[in-house]
XYZ file of C-alpha atoms in Angstrom:
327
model
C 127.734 67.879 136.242
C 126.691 64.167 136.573
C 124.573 62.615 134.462
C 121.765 60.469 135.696
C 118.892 57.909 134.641
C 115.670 57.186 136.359
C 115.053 53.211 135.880
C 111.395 52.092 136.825
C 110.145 48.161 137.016
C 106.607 48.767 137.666
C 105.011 45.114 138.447
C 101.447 44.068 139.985
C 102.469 44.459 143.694
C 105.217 46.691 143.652
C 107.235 49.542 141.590
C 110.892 49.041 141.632
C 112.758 52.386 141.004
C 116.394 53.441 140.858
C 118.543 56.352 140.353
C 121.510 54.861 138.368
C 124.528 56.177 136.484
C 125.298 56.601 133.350
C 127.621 53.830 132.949
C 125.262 51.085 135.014
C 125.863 51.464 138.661
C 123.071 51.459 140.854
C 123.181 55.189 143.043
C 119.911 54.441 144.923
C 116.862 51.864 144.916
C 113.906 51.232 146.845
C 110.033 50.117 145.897
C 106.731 51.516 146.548
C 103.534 49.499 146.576
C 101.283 49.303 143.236
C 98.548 51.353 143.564
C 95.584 49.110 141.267
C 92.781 50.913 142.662
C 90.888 53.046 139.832
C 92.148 51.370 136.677
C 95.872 52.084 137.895
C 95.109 55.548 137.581
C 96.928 56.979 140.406
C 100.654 54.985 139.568
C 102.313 57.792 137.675
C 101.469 60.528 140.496
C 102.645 57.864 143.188
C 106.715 57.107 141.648
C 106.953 60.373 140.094
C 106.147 62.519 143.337
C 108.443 59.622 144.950
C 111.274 60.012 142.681
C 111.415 63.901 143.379
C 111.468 63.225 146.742
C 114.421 60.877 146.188
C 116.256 63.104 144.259
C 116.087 65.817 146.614
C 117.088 64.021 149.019
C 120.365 63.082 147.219
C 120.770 66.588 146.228
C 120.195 65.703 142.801
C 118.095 68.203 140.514
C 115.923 67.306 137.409
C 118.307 68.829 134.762
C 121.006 65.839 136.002
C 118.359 63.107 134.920
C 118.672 62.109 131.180
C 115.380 60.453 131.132
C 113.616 58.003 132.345
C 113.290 54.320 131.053
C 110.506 52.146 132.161
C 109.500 48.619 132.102
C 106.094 47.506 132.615
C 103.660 44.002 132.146
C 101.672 43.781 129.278
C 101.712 44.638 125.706
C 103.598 47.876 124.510
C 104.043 50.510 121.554
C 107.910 50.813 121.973
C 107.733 53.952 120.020
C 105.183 55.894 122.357
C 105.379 54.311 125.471
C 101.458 53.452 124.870
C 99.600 50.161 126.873
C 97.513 48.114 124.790
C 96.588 46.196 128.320
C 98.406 45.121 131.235
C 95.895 42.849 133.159
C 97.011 42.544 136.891
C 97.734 46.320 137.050
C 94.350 47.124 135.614
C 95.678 49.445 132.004
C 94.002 49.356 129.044
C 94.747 51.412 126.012
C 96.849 53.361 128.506
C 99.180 56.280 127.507
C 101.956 55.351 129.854
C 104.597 57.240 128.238
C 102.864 60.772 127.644
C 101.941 60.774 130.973
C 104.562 59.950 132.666
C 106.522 62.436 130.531
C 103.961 65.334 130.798
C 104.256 65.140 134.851
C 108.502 64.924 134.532
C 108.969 66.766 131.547
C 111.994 64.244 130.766
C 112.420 62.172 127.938
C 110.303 58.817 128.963
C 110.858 55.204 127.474
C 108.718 52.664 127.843
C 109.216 48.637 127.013
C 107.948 45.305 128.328
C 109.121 44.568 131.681
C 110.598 40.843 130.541
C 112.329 42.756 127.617
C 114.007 45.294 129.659
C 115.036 42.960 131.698
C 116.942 41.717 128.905
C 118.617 44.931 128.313
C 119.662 45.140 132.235
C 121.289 41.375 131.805
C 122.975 42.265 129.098
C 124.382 45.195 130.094
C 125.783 44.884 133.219
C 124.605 40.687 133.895
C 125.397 37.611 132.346
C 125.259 38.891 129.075
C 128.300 41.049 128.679
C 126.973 42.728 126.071
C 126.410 40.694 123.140
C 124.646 41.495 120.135
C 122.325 38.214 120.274
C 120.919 36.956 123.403
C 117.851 35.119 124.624
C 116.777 35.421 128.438
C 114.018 33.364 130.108
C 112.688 33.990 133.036
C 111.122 31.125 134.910
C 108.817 32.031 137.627
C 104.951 31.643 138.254
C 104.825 32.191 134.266
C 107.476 32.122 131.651
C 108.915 35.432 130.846
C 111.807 36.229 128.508
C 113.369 38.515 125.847
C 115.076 38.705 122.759
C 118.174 41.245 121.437
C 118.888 40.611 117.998
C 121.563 42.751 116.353
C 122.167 44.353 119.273
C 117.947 45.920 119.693
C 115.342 43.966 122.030
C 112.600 42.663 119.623
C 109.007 43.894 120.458
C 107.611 43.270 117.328
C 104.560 45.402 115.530
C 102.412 44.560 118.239
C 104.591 44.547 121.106
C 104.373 40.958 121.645
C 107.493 40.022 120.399
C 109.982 37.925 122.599
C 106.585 36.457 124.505
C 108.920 32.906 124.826
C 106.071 31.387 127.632
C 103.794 31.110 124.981
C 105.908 29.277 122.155
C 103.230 25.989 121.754
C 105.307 22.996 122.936
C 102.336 20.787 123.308
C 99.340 20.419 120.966
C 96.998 18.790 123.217
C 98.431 20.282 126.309
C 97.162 21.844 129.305
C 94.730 25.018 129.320
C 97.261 28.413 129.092
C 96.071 32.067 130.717
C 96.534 33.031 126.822
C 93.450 30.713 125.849
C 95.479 28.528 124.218
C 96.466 25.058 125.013
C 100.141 23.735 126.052
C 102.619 26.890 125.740
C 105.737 26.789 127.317
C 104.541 28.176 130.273
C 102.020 25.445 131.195
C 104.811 23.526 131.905
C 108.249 24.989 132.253
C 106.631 27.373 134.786
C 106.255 27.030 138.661
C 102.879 26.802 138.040
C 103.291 24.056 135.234
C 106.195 22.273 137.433
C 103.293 22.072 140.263
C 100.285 21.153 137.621
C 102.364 18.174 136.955
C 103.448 17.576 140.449
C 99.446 16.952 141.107
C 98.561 15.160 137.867
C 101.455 12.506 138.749
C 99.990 12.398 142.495
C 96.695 11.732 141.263
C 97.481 9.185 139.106
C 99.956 7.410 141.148
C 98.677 7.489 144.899
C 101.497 5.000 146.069
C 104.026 7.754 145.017
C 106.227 9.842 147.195
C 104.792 12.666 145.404
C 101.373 12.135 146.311
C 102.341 11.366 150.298
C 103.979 15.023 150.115
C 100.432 16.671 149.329
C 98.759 14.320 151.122
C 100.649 15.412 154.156
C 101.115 19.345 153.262
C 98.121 19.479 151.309
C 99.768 21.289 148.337
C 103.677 20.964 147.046
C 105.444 23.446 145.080
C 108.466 23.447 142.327
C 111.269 23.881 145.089
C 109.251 20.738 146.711
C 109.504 18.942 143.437
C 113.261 19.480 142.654
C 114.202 18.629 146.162
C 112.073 15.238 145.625
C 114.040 14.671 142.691
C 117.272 15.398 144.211
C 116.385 12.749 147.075
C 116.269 10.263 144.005
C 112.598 10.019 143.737
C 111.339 8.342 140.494
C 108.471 10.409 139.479
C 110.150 13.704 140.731
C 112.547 13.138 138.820
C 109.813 12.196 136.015
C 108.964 15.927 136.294
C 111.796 17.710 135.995
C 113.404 15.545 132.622
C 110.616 16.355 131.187
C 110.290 20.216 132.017
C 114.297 20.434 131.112
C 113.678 18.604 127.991
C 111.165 20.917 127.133
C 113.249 24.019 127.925
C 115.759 22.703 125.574
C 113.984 22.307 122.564
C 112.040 25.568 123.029
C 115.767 27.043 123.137
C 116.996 25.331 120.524
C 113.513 25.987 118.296
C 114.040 29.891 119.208
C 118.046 29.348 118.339
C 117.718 28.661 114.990
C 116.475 32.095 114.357
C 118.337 34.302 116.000
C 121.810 32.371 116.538
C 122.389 34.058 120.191
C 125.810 34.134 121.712
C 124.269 33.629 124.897
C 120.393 32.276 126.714
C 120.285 33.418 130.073
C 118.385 31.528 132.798
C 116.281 33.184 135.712
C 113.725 33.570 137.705
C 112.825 31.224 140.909
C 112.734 28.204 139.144
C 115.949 29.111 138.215
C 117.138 28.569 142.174
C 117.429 25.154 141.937
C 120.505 25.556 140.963
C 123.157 24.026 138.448
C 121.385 20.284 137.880
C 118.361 22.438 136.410
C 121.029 24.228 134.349
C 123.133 21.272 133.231
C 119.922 19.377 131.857
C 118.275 22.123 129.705
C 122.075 22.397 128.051
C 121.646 18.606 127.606
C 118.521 18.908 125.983
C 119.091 22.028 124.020
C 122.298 20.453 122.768
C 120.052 17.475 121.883
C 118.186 19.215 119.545
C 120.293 22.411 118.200
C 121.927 22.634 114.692
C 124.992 22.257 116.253
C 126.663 25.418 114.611
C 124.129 27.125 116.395
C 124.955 24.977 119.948
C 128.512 25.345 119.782
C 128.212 29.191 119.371
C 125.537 29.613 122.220
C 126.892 29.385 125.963
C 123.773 29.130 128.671
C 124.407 30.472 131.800
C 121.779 31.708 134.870
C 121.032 35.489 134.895
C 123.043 37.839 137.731
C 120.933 40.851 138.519
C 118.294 39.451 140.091
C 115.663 41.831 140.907
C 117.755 44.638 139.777
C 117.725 43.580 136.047
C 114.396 45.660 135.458
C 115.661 49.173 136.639
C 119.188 48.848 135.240
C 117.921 47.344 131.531
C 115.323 50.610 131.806
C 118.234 53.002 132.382
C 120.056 51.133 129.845
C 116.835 51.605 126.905
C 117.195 55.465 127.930
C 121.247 55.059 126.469
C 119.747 53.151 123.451
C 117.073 55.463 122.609
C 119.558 58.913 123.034
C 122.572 57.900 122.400
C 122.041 55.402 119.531
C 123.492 52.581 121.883
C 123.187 49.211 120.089
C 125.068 46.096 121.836
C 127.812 44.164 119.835
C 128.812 47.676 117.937
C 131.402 50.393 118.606
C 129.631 53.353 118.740
């Protein structure tokens, strides 16, 4: 009989979901929306009753499903599955895990969605499955994730791998943490476009300040296409958010030595230049024991990385699974 794992990415707006196999293939996938009303009360009824449906549908029954794995925003007990918070869906204290598992009655594993993600990117991504890798995940924040001897690091209080809020800048701008200049506050999209406006303020002569003068706002893909037209301040923008990058990678290097730092998110579409300058930089300032062992590359899955690195912790947690080991 085949053996199959429910993977769930369970984000602000949307719930990814995905029946896939047990060695990594993707059967089925589809989202529903995020239901936030009520404290996020009603999300477990909502992609449970729509993963029966989907595995009816597919002729699938529930003793085929190993278990479930399950990524989610916010700060986690890897062990139970329980939500300290997770802000933009509205849990607090929230016993993710036990529920989810009382209404399946499957085994149910829950981790940070930017950790799972991880898993999925090393399993069947970029990573190819080695026992020490750092992802980050550059979108409207900075996400990322951390497997070191072959486990994803959550840390006692979950927060463990939170690489957007390494401090890169003493005196830097304000951070949604309530601190001042992490990693996200200027690596980000947001942080990309924070600069984008201080530069335009500063410097109303600027091509940079013409843009949102005529389009009233600019973004990051604005600012990297600037800079690939050879403007000066542009180009201002994104040394310095490379250089950055690079010594927050090379800072996080020298403690876990990875074989590989994977680069994604939609920052990450600007393609190889972005690529080619954080190696620069993190070369720059690595031990270089540590650079020469350490290839950086951009991420694969995409979208899919959530629901395949959840179906992937379900392996881990049952079958002992560690990366980098013959098991």
């Amino acid at each position: 009989m085949e053996q199959i794992i429910i993977g769930m990415d369970i984000g602000g707006t949307t719930a990814k979901l995905g029946l896939i196999s047990n060695d990594g293939v993707i059967i089925s996938k589809w989202e529903i929306p995020t239901n936030t009303n009520d404290g996020g009360k009603h999300i477990v009824d909502d992609i449970w009753n729509s993963v029966r449906q989907k595995l009816k549908h597919l002729h699938y029954n529930e003793e085929q499903v190993l278990g479930i794995g399950v990524g989610a925003p916010g700060f986690i007990e890897d062990e139970t599955g329980f939500i300290y918070e997770a802000v933009n869906i509205g849990w607090k204290n929230y016993p993710l895990g036990e529920l989810l598992s009382n209404q399946s009655k499957l085994p149910v594993f829950v981790e940070n969605d930017a950790n799972v993600a991880a898993l999925g990117e090393n399993w069947r991504g970029a990573g190819n499955e080695v026992a020490n890798l750092i992802a980050v995940t550059l979108g409207t924040g900075v996400g990322g994730g951390i497997i070191a001897n072959g486990r994803v690091v959550n840390g006692e209080a979950g927060i463990g791998g939170e690489i957007g809020h390494i401090i890169m800048d003493t005196h830097g701008a304000e951070c949604n943490c309530g601190r001042k200049g992490c990693l996200e506050t200027i690596a980000s999209a947001t942080g990309i476009v924070r600069q984008a406006f201080e530069l335009a303020e500063n410097l109303p002569d600027s091509k940079l300040a013409k843009h949102v003068n005529i389009k009233g706002t600019i973004t990051a893909k604005d600012v990297f296409q600037l800079a690939n037209e050879g403007d000066v301040e542009a180009k201002q923008i994104v040394a310095h958010t490379t250089d950055i990058l690079g010594l927050a990678i090379a800072n996080m290097s020298v403690t876990i030595s990875p074989a590989k730092v994977l680069i994604g998110g939609g920052v990450s579409k600007a393609g190889q230049p972005l690529l080619t300058a954080i190696a620069e930089a993190f070369k720059r300032y690595a031990l270089p024991k540590v650079y020469q062992s350490c290839e950086l590359k951009f991420a694969q899955l995409g979208n899919d990385a959530g629901i395949i690195g959840a179906a992937f912790l379900v392996k881990q947690k049952l079958e002992k699974k560690v990366f980098g080991e013959k098991i």
